[in-house]
Amino acid sequence: MNKKFMRKAIELSIENVKQNIGGPFGAVIVKDNKIIATGANCVTSHNDPTAHAEVVAIRNACKELNSFQLDDCEIYTSCEPCPMCMGAIYWARPKAVYYGNTKADAAKIDFDDQFIYDELDLPLHKRNLKIEQMLNDEAIKAFELWESNIEKIEY
């Protein structure tokens, strides 16, 4: 844990608001005690609902490392990650995540993700978003190909 890296994430979040690029969120990815990538929320400026600070930083770090995993990396983010970002963080496999503001702090300024947490706890048929399986017998062919592919790169 290093305060200078958290301060950089906070600085990115403040600068992002001042430049009106997106929401008040910044993230830094560190490896071997050096910043290898940064990200700031650019959802509105890029018209991309997945362009949260953590996701942007993960994409940049993976490009920098030429890897799809963030082994031995730490993520410093100005706010507790939302459900989408937490999913991306778990898939990226860093060794630690440090955050500044809480999800309750974010909710106070109308960045409230509680509805997603609530939805994920419901069975599929009770969710507000229609989610229905179809064409499984056709879709399963990709999984069968993956399973038999001896050249696949597992993750």
PDB file of C-alpha atoms in Angstrom:
ATOM      1  CA  MET A   1       0.000   0.000   0.000  1.00  0.00           C
ATOM      2  CA  ASN A   2       1.463   3.326  -1.084  1.00  0.00           C
ATOM      3  CA  LYS A   3      -0.182   6.716  -0.520  1.00  0.00           C
ATOM      4  CA  LYS A   4       1.522   8.331  -3.523  1.00  0.00           C
ATOM      5  CA  PHE A   5      -0.211   5.890  -5.876  1.00  0.00           C
ATOM      6  CA  MET A   6      -3.595   6.530  -4.260  1.00  0.00           C
ATOM      7  CA  ARG A   7      -2.972  10.263  -4.498  1.00  0.00           C
ATOM      8  CA  LYS A   8      -2.306   9.832  -8.236  1.00  0.00           C
ATOM      9  CA  ALA A   9      -5.637   8.002  -8.658  1.00  0.00           C
ATOM     10  CA  ILE A  10      -7.373  10.799  -6.746  1.00  0.00           C
ATOM     11  CA  GLU A  11      -5.580  13.422  -8.855  1.00  0.00           C
ATOM     12  CA  LEU A  12      -6.821  11.691 -12.024  1.00  0.00           C
ATOM     13  CA  SER A  13     -10.391  11.712 -10.693  1.00  0.00           C
ATOM     14  CA  ILE A  14     -10.241  15.431  -9.887  1.00  0.00           C
ATOM     15  CA  GLU A  15      -8.640  16.313 -13.236  1.00  0.00           C
ATOM     16  CA  ASN A  16     -11.293  14.255 -15.024  1.00  0.00           C
ATOM     17  CA  VAL A  17     -14.045  16.377 -13.483  1.00  0.00           C
ATOM     18  CA  LYS A  18     -12.221  19.622 -14.244  1.00  0.00           C
ATOM     19  CA  GLN A  19     -11.786  18.618 -17.898  1.00  0.00           C
ATOM     20  CA  ASN A  20     -15.372  17.306 -18.093  1.00  0.00           C
ATOM     21  CA  ILE A  21     -14.225  14.014 -19.634  1.00  0.00           C
ATOM     22  CA  GLY A  22     -16.380  11.760 -17.469  1.00  0.00           C
ATOM     23  CA  GLY A  23     -17.257  10.905 -13.909  1.00  0.00           C
ATOM     24  CA  PRO A  24     -15.099  11.621 -10.841  1.00  0.00           C
ATOM     25  CA  PHE A  25     -13.106   8.400 -10.952  1.00  0.00           C
ATOM     26  CA  GLY A  26      -9.436   7.611 -11.519  1.00  0.00           C
ATOM     27  CA  ALA A  27      -7.314   4.482 -11.306  1.00  0.00           C
ATOM     28  CA  VAL A  28      -3.640   3.575 -11.311  1.00  0.00           C
ATOM     29  CA  ILE A  29      -2.033   0.191 -11.859  1.00  0.00           C
ATOM     30  CA  VAL A  30       1.327  -0.453 -10.237  1.00  0.00           C
ATOM     31  CA  LYS A  31       3.889  -3.192 -10.775  1.00  0.00           C
ATOM     32  CA  ASP A  32       7.271  -3.392  -9.074  1.00  0.00           C
ATOM     33  CA  ASN A  33       6.516  -0.121  -7.290  1.00  0.00           C
ATOM     34  CA  LYS A  34       6.080   1.772 -10.598  1.00  0.00           C
ATOM     35  CA  ILE A  35       2.946   3.078 -12.285  1.00  0.00           C
ATOM     36  CA  ILE A  36       2.511   1.092 -15.491  1.00  0.00           C
ATOM     37  CA  ALA A  37      -0.926   2.406 -16.461  1.00  0.00           C
ATOM     38  CA  THR A  38      -3.617   4.883 -15.522  1.00  0.00           C
ATOM     39  CA  GLY A  39      -7.251   5.329 -16.339  1.00  0.00           C
ATOM     40  CA  ALA A  40      -9.995   7.842 -15.786  1.00  0.00           C
ATOM     41  CA  ASN A  41     -13.708   7.503 -16.332  1.00  0.00           C
ATOM     42  CA  CYS A  42     -14.608   8.423 -19.914  1.00  0.00           C
ATOM     43  CA  VAL A  43     -18.084   6.919 -20.181  1.00  0.00           C
ATOM     44  CA  THR A  44     -19.728  10.079 -21.506  1.00  0.00           C
ATOM     45  CA  SER A  45     -16.876  11.368 -23.654  1.00  0.00           C
ATOM     46  CA  HIS A  46     -16.424   7.990 -25.377  1.00  0.00           C
ATOM     47  CA  ASN A  47     -20.085   6.941 -25.337  1.00  0.00           C
ATOM     48  CA  ASP A  48     -18.941   3.710 -23.716  1.00  0.00           C
ATOM     49  CA  PRO A  49     -20.718   2.491 -20.577  1.00  0.00           C
ATOM     50  CA  THR A  50     -17.779   0.168 -19.841  1.00  0.00           C
ATOM     51  CA  ALA A  51     -15.181   2.960 -19.858  1.00  0.00           C
ATOM     52  CA  HIS A  52     -14.908   3.176 -16.076  1.00  0.00           C
ATOM     53  CA  ALA A  53     -11.548   4.233 -14.673  1.00  0.00           C
ATOM     54  CA  GLU A  54     -10.595   0.743 -13.515  1.00  0.00           C
ATOM     55  CA  VAL A  55     -11.512  -0.882 -16.839  1.00  0.00           C
ATOM     56  CA  VAL A  56      -9.610   1.773 -18.798  1.00  0.00           C
ATOM     57  CA  ALA A  57      -6.574   1.287 -16.541  1.00  0.00           C
ATOM     58  CA  ILE A  58      -6.775  -2.508 -16.868  1.00  0.00           C
ATOM     59  CA  ARG A  59      -6.915  -2.249 -20.664  1.00  0.00           C
ATOM     60  CA  ASN A  60      -3.926   0.102 -20.675  1.00  0.00           C
ATOM     61  CA  ALA A  61      -1.931  -2.073 -18.277  1.00  0.00           C
ATOM     62  CA  CYS A  62      -2.591  -5.248 -20.229  1.00  0.00           C
ATOM     63  CA  LYS A  63      -1.469  -3.519 -23.404  1.00  0.00           C
ATOM     64  CA  GLU A  64       1.672  -2.274 -21.647  1.00  0.00           C
ATOM     65  CA  LEU A  65       2.467  -5.710 -20.220  1.00  0.00           C
ATOM     66  CA  ASN A  66       1.404  -7.566 -23.369  1.00  0.00           C
ATOM     67  CA  SER A  67      -0.633  -9.851 -21.129  1.00  0.00           C
ATOM     68  CA  PHE A  68      -4.264 -10.545 -20.322  1.00  0.00           C
ATOM     69  CA  GLN A  69      -3.503 -10.806 -16.620  1.00  0.00           C
ATOM     70  CA  LEU A  70      -2.087  -8.353 -14.112  1.00  0.00           C
ATOM     71  CA  ASP A  71       0.071 -10.762 -12.132  1.00  0.00           C
ATOM     72  CA  ASP A  72       1.906  -9.064  -9.246  1.00  0.00           C
ATOM     73  CA  CYS A  73       0.123  -5.762  -9.892  1.00  0.00           C
ATOM     74  CA  GLU A  74      -1.797  -3.514  -7.531  1.00  0.00           C
ATOM     75  CA  ILE A  75      -4.752  -1.332  -8.432  1.00  0.00           C
ATOM     76  CA  TYR A  76      -5.305   2.006  -6.743  1.00  0.00           C
ATOM     77  CA  THR A  77      -8.695   3.493  -7.477  1.00  0.00           C
ATOM     78  CA  SER A  78     -10.305   6.674  -6.255  1.00  0.00           C
ATOM     79  CA  CYS A  79     -13.533   4.846  -5.393  1.00  0.00           C
ATOM     80  CA  GLU A  80     -14.605   1.378  -4.360  1.00  0.00           C
ATOM     81  CA  PRO A  81     -15.125  -0.474  -7.651  1.00  0.00           C
ATOM     82  CA  CYS A  82     -18.617  -1.067  -9.003  1.00  0.00           C
ATOM     83  CA  PRO A  83     -19.822  -4.609  -9.790  1.00  0.00           C
ATOM     84  CA  MET A  84     -18.639  -4.423 -13.415  1.00  0.00           C
ATOM     85  CA  CYS A  85     -15.185  -3.193 -12.420  1.00  0.00           C
ATOM     86  CA  MET A  86     -14.906  -5.794  -9.673  1.00  0.00           C
ATOM     87  CA  GLY A  87     -15.642  -8.463 -12.258  1.00  0.00           C
ATOM     88  CA  ALA A  88     -12.937  -7.075 -14.548  1.00  0.00           C
ATOM     89  CA  ILE A  89     -10.524  -6.817 -11.629  1.00  0.00           C
ATOM     90  CA  TYR A  90     -11.083 -10.440 -10.624  1.00  0.00           C
ATOM     91  CA  TRP A  91     -10.546 -11.551 -14.232  1.00  0.00           C
ATOM     92  CA  ALA A  92      -7.334  -9.487 -14.447  1.00  0.00           C
ATOM     93  CA  ARG A  93      -6.026 -11.146 -11.253  1.00  0.00           C
ATOM     94  CA  PRO A  94      -4.031  -8.365  -9.558  1.00  0.00           C
ATOM     95  CA  LYS A  95      -2.640  -9.084  -6.113  1.00  0.00           C
ATOM     96  CA  ALA A  96      -4.403  -6.180  -4.367  1.00  0.00           C
ATOM     97  CA  VAL A  97      -6.910  -3.348  -4.768  1.00  0.00           C
ATOM     98  CA  TYR A  98      -6.885  -0.135  -2.726  1.00  0.00           C
ATOM     99  CA  TYR A  99      -9.660   2.453  -2.925  1.00  0.00           C
ATOM    100  CA  GLY A 100     -10.440   5.933  -1.632  1.00  0.00           C
ATOM    101  CA  ASN A 101     -14.178   6.710  -1.602  1.00  0.00           C
ATOM    102  CA  THR A 102     -16.743   4.060  -0.705  1.00  0.00           C
ATOM    103  CA  LYS A 103     -19.732   2.920  -2.748  1.00  0.00           C
ATOM    104  CA  ALA A 104     -21.872   4.766  -0.169  1.00  0.00           C
ATOM    105  CA  ASP A 105     -19.931   7.975  -0.934  1.00  0.00           C
ATOM    106  CA  ALA A 106     -20.581   7.409  -4.645  1.00  0.00           C
ATOM    107  CA  ALA A 107     -24.281   6.784  -4.040  1.00  0.00           C
ATOM    108  CA  LYS A 108     -24.557  10.162  -2.311  1.00  0.00           C
ATOM    109  CA  ILE A 109     -23.647  11.868  -5.623  1.00  0.00           C
ATOM    110  CA  ASP A 110     -25.967   9.644  -7.702  1.00  0.00           C
ATOM    111  CA  PHE A 111     -23.484   6.924  -8.683  1.00  0.00           C
ATOM    112  CA  ASP A 112     -25.506   4.223  -6.945  1.00  0.00           C
ATOM    113  CA  ASP A 113     -24.899   0.622  -7.990  1.00  0.00           C
ATOM    114  CA  GLN A 114     -27.071  -0.979  -5.318  1.00  0.00           C
ATOM    115  CA  PHE A 115     -29.711  -1.888  -7.894  1.00  0.00           C
ATOM    116  CA  ILE A 116     -27.126  -4.092  -9.635  1.00  0.00           C
ATOM    117  CA  TYR A 117     -26.168  -5.860  -6.412  1.00  0.00           C
ATOM    118  CA  ASP A 118     -29.872  -6.380  -5.710  1.00  0.00           C
ATOM    119  CA  GLU A 119     -30.553  -7.714  -9.209  1.00  0.00           C
ATOM    120  CA  LEU A 120     -27.643 -10.163  -9.075  1.00  0.00           C
ATOM    121  CA  ASP A 121     -29.121 -11.708  -5.938  1.00  0.00           C
ATOM    122  CA  LEU A 122     -32.387 -12.500  -7.752  1.00  0.00           C
ATOM    123  CA  PRO A 123     -33.092 -15.602  -9.830  1.00  0.00           C
ATOM    124  CA  LEU A 124     -32.975 -14.819 -13.562  1.00  0.00           C
ATOM    125  CA  HIS A 125     -36.759 -14.964 -13.974  1.00  0.00           C
ATOM    126  CA  LYS A 126     -37.283 -12.294 -11.280  1.00  0.00           C
ATOM    127  CA  ARG A 127     -34.855  -9.685 -12.610  1.00  0.00           C
ATOM    128  CA  ASN A 128     -35.989  -6.404 -14.154  1.00  0.00           C
ATOM    129  CA  LEU A 129     -33.936  -7.079 -17.280  1.00  0.00           C
ATOM    130  CA  LYS A 130     -35.339  -9.902 -19.383  1.00  0.00           C
ATOM    131  CA  ILE A 131     -32.738 -12.677 -19.477  1.00  0.00           C
ATOM    132  CA  GLU A 132     -33.664 -15.805 -21.383  1.00  0.00           C
ATOM    133  CA  GLN A 133     -31.646 -18.684 -22.797  1.00  0.00           C
ATOM    134  CA  MET A 134     -32.029 -19.613 -26.455  1.00  0.00           C
ATOM    135  CA  LEU A 135     -30.319 -21.792 -29.088  1.00  0.00           C
ATOM    136  CA  ASN A 136     -28.172 -23.612 -26.555  1.00  0.00           C
ATOM    137  CA  ASP A 137     -27.807 -26.587 -28.901  1.00  0.00           C
ATOM    138  CA  GLU A 138     -26.141 -24.276 -31.462  1.00  0.00           C
ATOM    139  CA  ALA A 139     -24.189 -22.120 -29.007  1.00  0.00           C
ATOM    140  CA  ILE A 140     -22.647 -25.145 -27.294  1.00  0.00           C
ATOM    141  CA  LYS A 141     -20.645 -25.903 -30.464  1.00  0.00           C
ATOM    142  CA  ALA A 142     -18.204 -23.074 -29.644  1.00  0.00           C
ATOM    143  CA  PHE A 143     -17.625 -24.586 -26.194  1.00  0.00           C
ATOM    144  CA  GLU A 144     -17.073 -28.016 -27.714  1.00  0.00           C
ATOM    145  CA  LEU A 145     -14.515 -26.547 -30.124  1.00  0.00           C
ATOM    146  CA  TRP A 146     -12.792 -24.749 -27.246  1.00  0.00           C
ATOM    147  CA  GLU A 147     -12.656 -27.906 -25.165  1.00  0.00           C
ATOM    148  CA  SER A 148     -11.003 -29.888 -27.957  1.00  0.00           C
ATOM    149  CA  ASN A 149      -8.612 -27.136 -29.112  1.00  0.00           C
ATOM    150  CA  ILE A 150      -5.088 -28.205 -28.160  1.00  0.00           C
ATOM    151  CA  GLU A 151      -3.677 -24.768 -29.099  1.00  0.00           C
ATOM    152  CA  LYS A 152      -5.953 -22.744 -26.796  1.00  0.00           C
ATOM    153  CA  ILE A 153      -4.473 -20.338 -24.276  1.00  0.00           C
ATOM    154  CA  GLU A 154      -6.340 -20.935 -21.053  1.00  0.00           C
ATOM    155  CA  TYR A 155      -7.087 -18.177 -18.598  1.00  0.00           C
TER     156      TYR A 155
END
